[in-house]
CSV table of C-alpha atoms in Angstrom, one decimal:
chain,number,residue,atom,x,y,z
T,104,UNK,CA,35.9,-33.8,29.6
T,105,UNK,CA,32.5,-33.7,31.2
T,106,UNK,CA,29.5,-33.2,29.7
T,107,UNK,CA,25.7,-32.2,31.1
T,108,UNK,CA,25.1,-36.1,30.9
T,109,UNK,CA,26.7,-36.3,34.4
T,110,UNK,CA,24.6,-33.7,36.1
T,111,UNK,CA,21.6,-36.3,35.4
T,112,UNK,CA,19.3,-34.8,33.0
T,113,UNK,CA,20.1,-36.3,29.6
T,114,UNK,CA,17.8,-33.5,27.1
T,115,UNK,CA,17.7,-35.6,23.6
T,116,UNK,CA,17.4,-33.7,21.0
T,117,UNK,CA,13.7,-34.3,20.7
T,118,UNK,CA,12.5,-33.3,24.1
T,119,UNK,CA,12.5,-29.7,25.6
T,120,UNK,CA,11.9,-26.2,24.5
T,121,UNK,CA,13.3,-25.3,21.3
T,122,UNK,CA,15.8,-22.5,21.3
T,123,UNK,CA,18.4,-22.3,19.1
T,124,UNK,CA,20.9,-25.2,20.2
T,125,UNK,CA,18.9,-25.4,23.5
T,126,UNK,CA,21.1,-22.3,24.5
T,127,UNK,CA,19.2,-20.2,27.2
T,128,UNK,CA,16.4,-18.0,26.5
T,129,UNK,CA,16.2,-14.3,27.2
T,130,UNK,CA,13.0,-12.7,27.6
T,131,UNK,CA,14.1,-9.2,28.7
T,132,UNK,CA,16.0,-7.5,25.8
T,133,UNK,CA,17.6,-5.2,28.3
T,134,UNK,CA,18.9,-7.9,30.1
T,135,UNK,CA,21.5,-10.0,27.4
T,136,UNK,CA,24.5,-11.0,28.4
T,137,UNK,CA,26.0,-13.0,26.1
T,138,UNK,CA,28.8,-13.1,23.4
T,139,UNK,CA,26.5,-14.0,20.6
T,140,UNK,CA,22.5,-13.6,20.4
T,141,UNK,CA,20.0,-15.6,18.3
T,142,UNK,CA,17.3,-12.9,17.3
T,143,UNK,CA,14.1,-14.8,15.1
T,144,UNK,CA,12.8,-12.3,12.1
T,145,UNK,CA,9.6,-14.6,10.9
T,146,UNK,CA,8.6,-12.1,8.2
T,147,UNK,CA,8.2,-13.2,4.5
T,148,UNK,CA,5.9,-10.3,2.5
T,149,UNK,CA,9.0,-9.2,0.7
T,150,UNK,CA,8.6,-12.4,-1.1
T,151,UNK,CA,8.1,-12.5,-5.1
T,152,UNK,CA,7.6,-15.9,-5.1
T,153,UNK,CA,6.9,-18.3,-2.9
T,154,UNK,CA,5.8,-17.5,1.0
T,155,UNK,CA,6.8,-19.8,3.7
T,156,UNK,CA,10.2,-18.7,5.1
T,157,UNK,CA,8.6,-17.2,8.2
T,158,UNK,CA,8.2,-20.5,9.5
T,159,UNK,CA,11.9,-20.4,8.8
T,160,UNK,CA,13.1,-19.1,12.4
T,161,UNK,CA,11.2,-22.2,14.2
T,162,UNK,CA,12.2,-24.9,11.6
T,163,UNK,CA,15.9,-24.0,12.2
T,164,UNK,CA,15.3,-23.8,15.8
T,165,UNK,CA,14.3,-27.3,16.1
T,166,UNK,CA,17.1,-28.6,13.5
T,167,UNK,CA,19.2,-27.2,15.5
T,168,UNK,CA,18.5,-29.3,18.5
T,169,UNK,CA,20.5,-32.0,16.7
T,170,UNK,CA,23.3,-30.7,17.8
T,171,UNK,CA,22.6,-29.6,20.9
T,172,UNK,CA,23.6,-32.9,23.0
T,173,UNK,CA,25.5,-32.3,26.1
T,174,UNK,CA,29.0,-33.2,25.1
T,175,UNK,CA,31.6,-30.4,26.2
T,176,UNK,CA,31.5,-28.5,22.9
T,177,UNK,CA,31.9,-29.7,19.4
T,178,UNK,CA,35.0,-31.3,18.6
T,179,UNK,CA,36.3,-30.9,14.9
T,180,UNK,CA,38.6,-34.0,14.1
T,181,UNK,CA,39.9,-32.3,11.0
T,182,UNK,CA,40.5,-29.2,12.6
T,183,UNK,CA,41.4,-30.5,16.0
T,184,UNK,CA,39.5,-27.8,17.5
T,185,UNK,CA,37.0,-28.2,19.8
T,186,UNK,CA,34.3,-25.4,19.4
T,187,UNK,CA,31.7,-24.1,21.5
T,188,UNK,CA,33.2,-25.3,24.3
T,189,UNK,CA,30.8,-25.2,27.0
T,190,UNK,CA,32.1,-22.6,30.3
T,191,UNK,CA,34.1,-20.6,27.1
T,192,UNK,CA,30.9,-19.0,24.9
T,193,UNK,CA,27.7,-17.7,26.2
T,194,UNK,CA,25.2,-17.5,23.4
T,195,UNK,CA,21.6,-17.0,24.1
T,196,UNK,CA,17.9,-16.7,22.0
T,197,UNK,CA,16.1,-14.0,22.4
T,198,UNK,CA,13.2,-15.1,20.7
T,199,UNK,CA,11.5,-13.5,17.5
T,200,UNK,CA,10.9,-9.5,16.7
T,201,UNK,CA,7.7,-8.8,16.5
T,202,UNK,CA,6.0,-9.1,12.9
T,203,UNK,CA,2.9,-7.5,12.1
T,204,UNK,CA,0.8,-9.1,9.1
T,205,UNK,CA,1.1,-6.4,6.2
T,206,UNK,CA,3.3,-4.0,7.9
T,207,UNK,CA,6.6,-3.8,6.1
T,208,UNK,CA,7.9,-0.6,7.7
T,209,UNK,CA,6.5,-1.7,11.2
T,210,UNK,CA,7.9,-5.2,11.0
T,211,UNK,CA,11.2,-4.1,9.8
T,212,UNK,CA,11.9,-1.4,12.6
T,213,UNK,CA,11.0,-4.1,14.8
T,214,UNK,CA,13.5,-6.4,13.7
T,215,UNK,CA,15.8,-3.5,14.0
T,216,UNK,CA,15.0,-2.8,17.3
T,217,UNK,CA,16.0,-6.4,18.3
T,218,UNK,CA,19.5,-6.3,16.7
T,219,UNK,CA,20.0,-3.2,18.2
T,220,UNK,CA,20.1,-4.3,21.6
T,221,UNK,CA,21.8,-7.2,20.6
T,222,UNK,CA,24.7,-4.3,19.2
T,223,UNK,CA,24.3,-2.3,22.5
T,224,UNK,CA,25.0,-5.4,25.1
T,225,UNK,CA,28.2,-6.4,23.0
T,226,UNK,CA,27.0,-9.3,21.6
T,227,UNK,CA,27.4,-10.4,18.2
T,228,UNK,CA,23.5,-10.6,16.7
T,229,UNK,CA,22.9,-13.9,14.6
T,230,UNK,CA,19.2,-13.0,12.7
T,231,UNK,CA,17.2,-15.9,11.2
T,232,UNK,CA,15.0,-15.0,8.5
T,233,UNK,CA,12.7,-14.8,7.0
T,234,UNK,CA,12.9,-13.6,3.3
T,235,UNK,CA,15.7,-11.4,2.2
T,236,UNK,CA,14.1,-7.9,2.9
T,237,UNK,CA,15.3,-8.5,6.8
T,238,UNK,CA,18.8,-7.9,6.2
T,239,UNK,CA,17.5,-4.2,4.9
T,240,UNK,CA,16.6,-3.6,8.7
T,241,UNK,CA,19.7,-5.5,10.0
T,242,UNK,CA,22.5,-3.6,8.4
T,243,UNK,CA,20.1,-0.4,9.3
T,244,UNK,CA,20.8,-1.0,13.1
T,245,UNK,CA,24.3,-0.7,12.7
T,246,UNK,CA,24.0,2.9,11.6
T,247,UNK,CA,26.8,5.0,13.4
T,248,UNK,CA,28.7,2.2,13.8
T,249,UNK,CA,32.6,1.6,11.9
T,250,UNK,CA,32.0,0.5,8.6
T,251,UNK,CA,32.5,-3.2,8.2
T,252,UNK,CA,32.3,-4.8,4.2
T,253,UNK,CA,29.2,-7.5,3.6
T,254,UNK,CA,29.6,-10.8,2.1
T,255,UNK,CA,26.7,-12.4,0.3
T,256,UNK,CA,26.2,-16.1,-0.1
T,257,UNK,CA,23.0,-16.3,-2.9
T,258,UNK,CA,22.1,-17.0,-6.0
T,259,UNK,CA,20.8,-14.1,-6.3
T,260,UNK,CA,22.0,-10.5,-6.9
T,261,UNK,CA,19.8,-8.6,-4.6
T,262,UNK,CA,20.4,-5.3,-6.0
T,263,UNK,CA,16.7,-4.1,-7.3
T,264,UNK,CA,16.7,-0.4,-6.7
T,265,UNK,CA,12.8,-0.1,-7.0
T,266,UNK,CA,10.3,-2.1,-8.9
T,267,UNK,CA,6.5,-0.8,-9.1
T,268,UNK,CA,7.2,1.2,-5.6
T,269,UNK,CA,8.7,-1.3,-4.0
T,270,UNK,CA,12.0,-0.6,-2.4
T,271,UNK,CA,12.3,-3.0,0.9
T,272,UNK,CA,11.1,-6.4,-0.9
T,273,UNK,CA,13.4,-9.7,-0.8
T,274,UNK,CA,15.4,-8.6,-4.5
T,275,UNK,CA,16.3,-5.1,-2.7
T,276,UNK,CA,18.9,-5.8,0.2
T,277,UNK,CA,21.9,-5.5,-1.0
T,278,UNK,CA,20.9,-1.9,-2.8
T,279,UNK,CA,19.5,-0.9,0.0
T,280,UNK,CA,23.0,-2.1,2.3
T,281,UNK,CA,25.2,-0.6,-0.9
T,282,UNK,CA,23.9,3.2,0.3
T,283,UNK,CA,24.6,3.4,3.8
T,284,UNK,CA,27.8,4.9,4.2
T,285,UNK,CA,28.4,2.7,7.5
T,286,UNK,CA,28.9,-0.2,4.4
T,287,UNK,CA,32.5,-0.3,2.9
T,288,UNK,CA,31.7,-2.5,-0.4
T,289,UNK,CA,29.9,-6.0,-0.9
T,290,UNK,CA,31.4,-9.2,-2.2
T,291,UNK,CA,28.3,-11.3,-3.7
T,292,UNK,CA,29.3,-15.2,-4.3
T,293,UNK,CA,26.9,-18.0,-5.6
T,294,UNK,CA,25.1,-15.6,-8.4
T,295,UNK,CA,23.8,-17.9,-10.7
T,296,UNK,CA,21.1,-18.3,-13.7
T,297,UNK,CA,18.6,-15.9,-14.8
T,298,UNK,CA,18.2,-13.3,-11.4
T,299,UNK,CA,15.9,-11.8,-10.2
T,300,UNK,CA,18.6,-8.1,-11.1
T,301,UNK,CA,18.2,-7.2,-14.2
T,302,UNK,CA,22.1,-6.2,-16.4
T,303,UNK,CA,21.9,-2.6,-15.2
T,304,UNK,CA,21.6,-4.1,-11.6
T,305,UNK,CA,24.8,-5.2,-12.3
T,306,UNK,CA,26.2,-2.8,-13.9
T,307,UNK,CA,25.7,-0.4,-11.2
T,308,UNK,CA,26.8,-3.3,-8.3
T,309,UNK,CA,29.9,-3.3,-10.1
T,310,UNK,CA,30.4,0.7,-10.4
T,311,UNK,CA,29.6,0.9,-6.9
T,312,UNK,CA,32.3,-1.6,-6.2
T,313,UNK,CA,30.9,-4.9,-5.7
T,314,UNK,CA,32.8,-8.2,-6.2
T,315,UNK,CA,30.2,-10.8,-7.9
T,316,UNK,CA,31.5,-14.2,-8.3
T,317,UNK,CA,29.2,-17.0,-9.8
T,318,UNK,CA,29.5,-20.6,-8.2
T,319,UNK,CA,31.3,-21.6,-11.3
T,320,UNK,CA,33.8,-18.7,-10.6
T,321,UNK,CA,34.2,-19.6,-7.2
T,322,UNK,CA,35.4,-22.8,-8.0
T,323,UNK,CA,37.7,-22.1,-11.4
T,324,UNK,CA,39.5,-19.2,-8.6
T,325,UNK,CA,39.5,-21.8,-5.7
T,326,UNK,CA,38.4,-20.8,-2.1
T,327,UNK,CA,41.9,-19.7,-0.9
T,328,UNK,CA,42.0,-17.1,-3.6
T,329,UNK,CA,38.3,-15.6,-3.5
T,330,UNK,CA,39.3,-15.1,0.0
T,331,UNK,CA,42.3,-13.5,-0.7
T,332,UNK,CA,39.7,-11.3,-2.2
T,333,UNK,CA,37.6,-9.8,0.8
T,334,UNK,CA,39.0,-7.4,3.0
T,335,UNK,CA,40.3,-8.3,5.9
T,336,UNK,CA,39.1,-6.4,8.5
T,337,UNK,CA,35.3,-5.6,9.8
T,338,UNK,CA,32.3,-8.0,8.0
T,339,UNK,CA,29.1,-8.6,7.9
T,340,UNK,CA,27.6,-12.1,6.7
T,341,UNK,CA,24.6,-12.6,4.9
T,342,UNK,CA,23.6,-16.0,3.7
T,343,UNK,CA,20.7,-17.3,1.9
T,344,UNK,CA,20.2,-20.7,1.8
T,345,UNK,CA,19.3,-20.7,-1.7
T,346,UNK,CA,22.6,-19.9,-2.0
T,347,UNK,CA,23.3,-23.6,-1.8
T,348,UNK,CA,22.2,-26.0,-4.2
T,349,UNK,CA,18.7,-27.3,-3.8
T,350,UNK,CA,19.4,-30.9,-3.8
T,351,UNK,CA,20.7,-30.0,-0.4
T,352,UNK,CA,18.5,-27.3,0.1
T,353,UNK,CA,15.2,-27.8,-1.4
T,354,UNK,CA,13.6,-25.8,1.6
T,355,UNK,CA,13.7,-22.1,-0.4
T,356,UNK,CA,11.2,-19.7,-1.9
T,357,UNK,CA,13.3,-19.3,-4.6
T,358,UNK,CA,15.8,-22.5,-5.7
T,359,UNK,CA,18.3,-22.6,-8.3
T,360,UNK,CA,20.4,-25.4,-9.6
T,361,UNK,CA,24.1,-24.9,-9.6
T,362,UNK,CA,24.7,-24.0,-6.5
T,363,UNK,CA,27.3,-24.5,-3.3
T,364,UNK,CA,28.1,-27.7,-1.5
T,365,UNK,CA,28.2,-27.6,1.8
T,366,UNK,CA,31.7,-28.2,2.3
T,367,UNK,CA,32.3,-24.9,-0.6
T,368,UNK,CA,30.2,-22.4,1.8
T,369,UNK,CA,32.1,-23.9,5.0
T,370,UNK,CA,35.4,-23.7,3.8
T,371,UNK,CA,33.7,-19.9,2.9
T,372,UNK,CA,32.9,-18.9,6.3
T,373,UNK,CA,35.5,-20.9,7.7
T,374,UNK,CA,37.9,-18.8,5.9
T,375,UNK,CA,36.0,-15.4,6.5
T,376,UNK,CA,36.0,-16.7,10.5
T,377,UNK,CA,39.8,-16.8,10.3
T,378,UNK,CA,40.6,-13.6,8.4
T,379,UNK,CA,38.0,-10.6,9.5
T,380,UNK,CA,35.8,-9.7,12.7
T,381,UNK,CA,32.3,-10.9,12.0
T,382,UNK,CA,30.4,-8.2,12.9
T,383,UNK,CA,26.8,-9.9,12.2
T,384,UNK,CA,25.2,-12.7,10.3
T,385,UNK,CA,21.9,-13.7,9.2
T,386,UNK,CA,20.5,-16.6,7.8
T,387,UNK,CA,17.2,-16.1,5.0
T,388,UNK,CA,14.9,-17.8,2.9
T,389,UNK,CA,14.5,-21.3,4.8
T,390,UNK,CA,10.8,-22.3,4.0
T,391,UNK,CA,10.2,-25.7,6.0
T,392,UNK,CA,7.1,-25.9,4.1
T,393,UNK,CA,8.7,-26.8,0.9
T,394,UNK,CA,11.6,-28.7,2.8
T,395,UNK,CA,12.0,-32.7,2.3
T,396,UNK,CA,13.0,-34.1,5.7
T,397,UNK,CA,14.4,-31.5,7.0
T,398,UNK,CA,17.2,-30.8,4.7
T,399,UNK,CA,17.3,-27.3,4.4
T,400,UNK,CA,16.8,-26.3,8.2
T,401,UNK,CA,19.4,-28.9,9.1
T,402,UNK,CA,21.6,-27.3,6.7
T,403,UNK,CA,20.6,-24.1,7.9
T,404,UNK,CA,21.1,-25.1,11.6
T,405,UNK,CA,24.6,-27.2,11.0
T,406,UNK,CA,26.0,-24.2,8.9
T,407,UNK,CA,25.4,-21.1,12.1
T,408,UNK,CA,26.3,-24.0,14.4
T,409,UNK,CA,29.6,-24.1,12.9
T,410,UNK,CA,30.2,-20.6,11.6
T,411,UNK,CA,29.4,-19.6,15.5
T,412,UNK,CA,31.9,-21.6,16.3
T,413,UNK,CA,34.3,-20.4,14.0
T,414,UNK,CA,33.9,-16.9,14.6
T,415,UNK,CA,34.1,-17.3,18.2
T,416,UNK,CA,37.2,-19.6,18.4
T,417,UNK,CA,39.2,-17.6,16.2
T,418,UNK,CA,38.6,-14.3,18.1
């Protein structure tokens, strides 16, 4: 098989521009033509905690130039698949939505605006957060569209209707995503520990037909049988990396012990790459700032590398 080696430049990891996987960058949002776009949403103000995942969009950038070496694709031993074969996928990075400092509303119809011509060229839009609240703008593009069901990897519920005025902060997403009638029902894995959603946050996820699963649930059920769970059909991913459990992803605003391996969440989206159309993704809450050598953004990186993969293979 060849590989870019031969054509004389040999691009290490370490040297060049850093775009998501090195893949090409698109300047011109008018102008993608790809099956899968990188879009950067660097905002953090929703945060309740701890700031720093708007560095979050760069620091898996540059993880993700790990993998980026010019073999022809990446070959899965265990799978015997070779993924993102290179002449079979076209995946580019068009750069970050514009953020402007205190500007919720601004910022998020911004980031909007970026998945939206992601929607409109037929690609599929992969969206690296930023804090939780960009999803609200994410799932927002898609309005008109068929309905499609979301799956949630977090520790976190999401599902704060309003807390002192605020209705588009990091704890609100998945309230937000439950009331647009473009979004068929939510299945949240990963909740954990003391949230951030209080019982009656529950109790109305539930009426309103959500599926919450805990980590410990996950694993009592076994992966084959919470997937057996999700509708096949149209979804939507949204993962947060604290999600995972912070002794493999320190990196987060918000960690909490108890969470996913990184073999559970594969075998997750592996599963959900096989079974539905995935009509989206994002990726929130990497902080680098409060990452220990590189952990969580290699995480971060390794996990879209391979879900793009995924989805793309088995469509």
């Amino acid at each position: 098989m060849s590989n870019s080696y031969e054509t004389g430049r040999l691009n290490l990891p370490f040297t060049g521009i850093c775009t998501f996987g090195k893949y090409p960058y698109v300047e011109d949002w008018a102008a993608i033509d790809a099956d899968v776009a990188i879009l950067g949403a660097p905002y953090d103000a929703g945060t309740q905690w701890r700031a720093g995942a708007r560095q979050g969009p760069r620091g898996i950038r540059e993880a993700s130039t790990l993998f980026s070496f010019g073999h022809g694709g990446a070959y899965d031993h265990e799978d015997d698949i070779t993924y993102l074969e290179q002449g079979k996928v076209r995946i580019v990075d068009i750069g970050d939505a514009d953020i402007i400092h205190t500007d919720t509303l601004g910022s998020h119809a911004n980031i909007a605006a970026g998945v939206r011509a992601i929607l409109a060229a037929g690609a599929l839009p992969v969206v690296l957060g930023g804090d939780h609240s960009v999803n609200i703008p994410c799932i927002e593009a898609f309005e008109g569209a068929e309905p499609f069901h979301i799956v949630q990897l977090d520790a976190h519920l999401d599902f704060v209707d309003i807390r002192h005025g605020v209705t588009r902060g990091h704890g609100n997403p998945m309230r937000r995503a439950a009331e647009k009638p473009w979004v068929s029902g939510l299945t949240q894995l990963g909740i954990r520990n003391v949230s951030s959603t209080a019982r009656e946050g529950y109790e109305d996820a539930r009426a309103r037909g959500s599926d919450i699963l805990s980590v410990r649930q996950v694993r009592a059920l076994g992966v084959a049988a919470v997937l057996e769970r999700i509708p096949a059909g149209r979804v939507y991913l949204t993962i947060d990396i604290d999600g995972f459990d912070p002794s493999i992803a320190p990196g987060t605003g918000t960690p909490s012990h108890g969470g996913f391996t990184y073999y559970e969440g594969l075998e997750l989206l592996d599963g959900i790459a096989q079974r539905c159309d995935v009509v989206g993704i994002d990726l929130v809450e990497v902080a680098p700032d409060h990452d220990h050598a590189g952990l969580t953004t290699t995480l971060a990186a390794q996990l879209l590398m391979n879900t793009i993969g995924r989805v793309l293979h088995h469509r």
